[in-house]
Coordinates of C-alpha atoms in Angstrom, one line a residue:
L20 CA 49.0 -56.4 30.4
P21 CA 47.8 -55.4 33.9
L22 CA 46.9 -58.1 36.3
L23 CA 43.2 -58.7 36.7
P24 CA 41.6 -58.8 40.2
V25 CA 40.8 -62.4 41.3
E26 CA 37.0 -61.8 40.7
D27 CA 37.8 -60.8 37.1
A28 CA 40.2 -63.6 36.2
W29 CA 37.5 -65.4 34.1
I30 CA 38.0 -62.6 31.5
S31 CA 41.4 -63.9 30.6
R32 CA 40.0 -67.4 29.9
L33 CA 36.9 -66.3 27.9
D34 CA 36.7 -67.6 24.4
Y35 CA 35.7 -64.3 22.7
D36 CA 35.0 -65.8 19.3
A37 CA 32.7 -68.5 20.8
F38 CA 31.0 -65.8 22.9
A39 CA 30.4 -63.6 19.9
K40 CA 28.9 -66.5 17.9
E41 CA 26.5 -67.3 20.8
V42 CA 25.4 -63.7 21.2
S43 CA 24.9 -63.4 17.4
A44 CA 22.9 -66.6 17.3
L45 CA 20.8 -65.5 20.2
G46 CA 20.1 -62.2 18.5
K47 CA 19.0 -63.9 15.3
E48 CA 16.7 -66.3 17.3
L49 CA 15.1 -63.5 19.2
L50 CA 14.6 -61.6 16.0
R51 CA 12.8 -64.5 14.4
E52 CA 10.5 -64.8 17.5
T53 CA 9.5 -61.1 17.5
G54 CA 5.8 -60.7 16.6
D55 CA 2.3 -60.1 17.8
D56 CA 3.0 -61.5 21.3
D57 CA 5.4 -58.6 21.8
V58 CA 2.8 -56.0 20.7
E59 CA 0.2 -57.6 23.0
H60 CA 2.7 -57.5 25.9
L61 CA 3.5 -53.8 25.2
N62 CA -0.3 -53.0 25.1
K63 CA -0.8 -54.7 28.5
I64 CA 2.1 -52.7 30.0
I65 CA 0.6 -49.5 28.5
S66 CA -2.8 -50.3 30.0
W67 CA -1.4 -50.9 33.5
R68 CA 0.7 -47.7 33.2
N69 CA -2.5 -45.7 32.2
I70 CA -4.5 -47.2 35.1
S71 CA -1.7 -46.2 37.4
A72 CA -1.8 -42.6 36.0
I73 CA -5.6 -42.4 36.4
V74 CA -5.5 -43.8 40.0
G75 CA -2.7 -41.4 40.9
L76 CA -4.3 -38.3 39.4
L77 CA -7.8 -39.1 40.8
T78 CA -6.4 -39.5 44.4
I79 CA -4.0 -36.6 44.3
W80 CA -6.5 -34.4 46.1
M81 CA -6.3 -36.6 49.2
E82 CA -3.9 -36.0 52.0
P83 CA -0.5 -37.4 50.9
N84 CA -1.1 -41.2 50.9
V85 CA 0.6 -44.3 49.8
V86 CA -1.9 -45.0 47.0
T87 CA -1.2 -41.7 45.2
V88 CA 2.5 -41.9 45.6
G89 CA 2.7 -45.5 44.5
A90 CA 0.4 -45.0 41.5
L91 CA 2.2 -41.9 40.3
S92 CA 5.6 -43.5 40.8
L93 CA 4.5 -46.6 38.9
W94 CA 3.2 -44.4 36.1
T95 CA 6.5 -42.6 35.8
Y96 CA 8.7 -45.6 36.3
S97 CA 6.8 -47.8 33.8
S98 CA 6.6 -44.9 31.2
W99 CA 10.4 -44.7 31.3
T100 CA 11.7 -48.2 32.0
M101 CA 9.2 -50.4 30.4
I102 CA 7.9 -48.4 27.5
A103 CA 10.2 -45.5 26.4
H104 CA 13.5 -47.3 27.0
H105 CA 12.5 -50.3 24.9
V106 CA 10.8 -48.1 22.2
C107 CA 13.8 -45.7 21.9
H108 CA 16.1 -48.7 21.5
G109 CA 14.0 -49.9 18.6
G110 CA 12.5 -52.9 20.4
Y111 CA 9.2 -52.5 18.5
N112 CA 10.6 -51.3 15.1
R113 CA 10.0 -54.7 13.4
V114 CA 6.4 -55.2 14.6
D115 CA 3.3 -53.2 14.0
A116 CA 3.1 -51.4 17.3
G117 CA 1.5 -48.1 16.1
R118 CA 3.3 -45.0 17.3
F119 CA 5.7 -47.0 19.4
H120 CA 8.6 -46.9 16.9
S121 CA 12.0 -45.3 17.7
R122 CA 11.8 -42.9 14.8
G123 CA 8.8 -40.9 16.0
F124 CA 8.2 -41.8 19.6
G125 CA 7.7 -38.7 21.8
L126 CA 8.2 -36.3 18.9
G127 CA 5.8 -33.5 18.2
L128 CA 3.6 -31.6 20.6
V129 CA 0.9 -34.2 21.2
N130 CA 3.3 -37.2 21.4
R131 CA 5.5 -35.2 23.7
F132 CA 2.6 -35.1 26.3
V133 CA 1.2 -38.6 25.6
D134 CA 4.4 -40.6 25.2
W135 CA 7.1 -38.5 26.9
L136 CA 5.9 -36.3 29.7
D137 CA 9.3 -35.2 30.9
W138 CA 11.6 -32.2 30.9
M139 CA 14.3 -34.0 28.8
Q140 CA 13.7 -34.0 25.0
P141 CA 13.6 -37.5 23.4
E142 CA 16.3 -36.5 21.0
A143 CA 18.6 -35.5 23.9
W144 CA 17.9 -38.8 25.7
N145 CA 18.8 -40.8 22.6
I146 CA 22.1 -39.0 22.4
E147 CA 22.9 -39.2 26.1
H148 CA 21.7 -42.8 26.6
N149 CA 22.1 -44.6 23.3
R150 CA 25.4 -43.0 22.4
L151 CA 27.2 -41.7 25.5
H152 CA 26.0 -44.3 27.9
H153 CA 25.9 -47.5 25.9
Y154 CA 29.2 -46.9 24.1
R155 CA 31.0 -46.1 27.4
L156 CA 29.1 -48.5 29.7
N157 CA 30.6 -48.5 33.2
E158 CA 33.6 -46.5 32.1
G159 CA 34.7 -43.1 33.4
K160 CA 33.0 -41.2 30.6
D161 CA 29.6 -43.0 31.1
P162 CA 27.2 -40.2 32.1
D163 CA 25.0 -42.8 33.9
L164 CA 27.9 -44.3 36.1
V165 CA 26.0 -44.7 39.3
Q166 CA 29.2 -45.4 41.4
R167 CA 30.5 -42.0 40.4
N168 CA 27.3 -40.0 40.3
L169 CA 26.2 -41.1 43.8
A170 CA 29.6 -40.9 45.4
F171 CA 28.5 -37.9 47.4
L172 CA 25.7 -39.9 49.0
R173 CA 27.9 -42.9 49.7
D174 CA 30.5 -40.8 51.3
K175 CA 28.1 -38.6 53.3
A176 CA 28.2 -39.1 57.1
T177 CA 24.5 -40.0 57.3
P178 CA 22.9 -43.1 58.8
L179 CA 22.4 -45.8 56.1
P180 CA 18.6 -45.9 56.4
L181 CA 18.4 -42.2 55.6
K182 CA 20.6 -42.6 52.4

C-alpha cells in the first residue's frame, strides 16, 4: 500500500464498519424526520427566489447596478443550488412537494421555463452530476473537479485580486 500523506493518516485508523453504521443510522433518522417542515422550507426558498427574480427583472432597465446584478445572481444561484440540486437528488420525493419531485422536475416545455431556465437539459444534468460526478467525486474522471477545471486560472500570471 502506498504511504499516505501526514494529513491523510487518519484514514488508516478509521473504523470503516463503525463509520458505515453511523452513516446508515443517520440516514434512517433523517428519513423519519422528513415531512411538512421540509416542504414549508422549500416553499420559503422558492418565494425568496421568485422575489429575487422579480426585483432583478424589474430593475434591469436601470444602468448596471448592484441591485439588479445581486437579485439576478441570487435568482440563478438559488434556483440551482437550493432548489434544483436537492430536487434532482430526490430530496423531496418522500413528501408532498407538488412538482418538486426528481422524476418530473424541469421536464416538458412549461416546467423547463418555470423550474429549469438553463441551457443544459435536466436529463443531461442528472447523468453528468448524479452519475459521473458523485460516483467519481474528487477523482481524475470527476467532470466537476475544480482543481483541474480551473488550473488555467490558478497558473495564469494575473494578480490574485483579478482571478
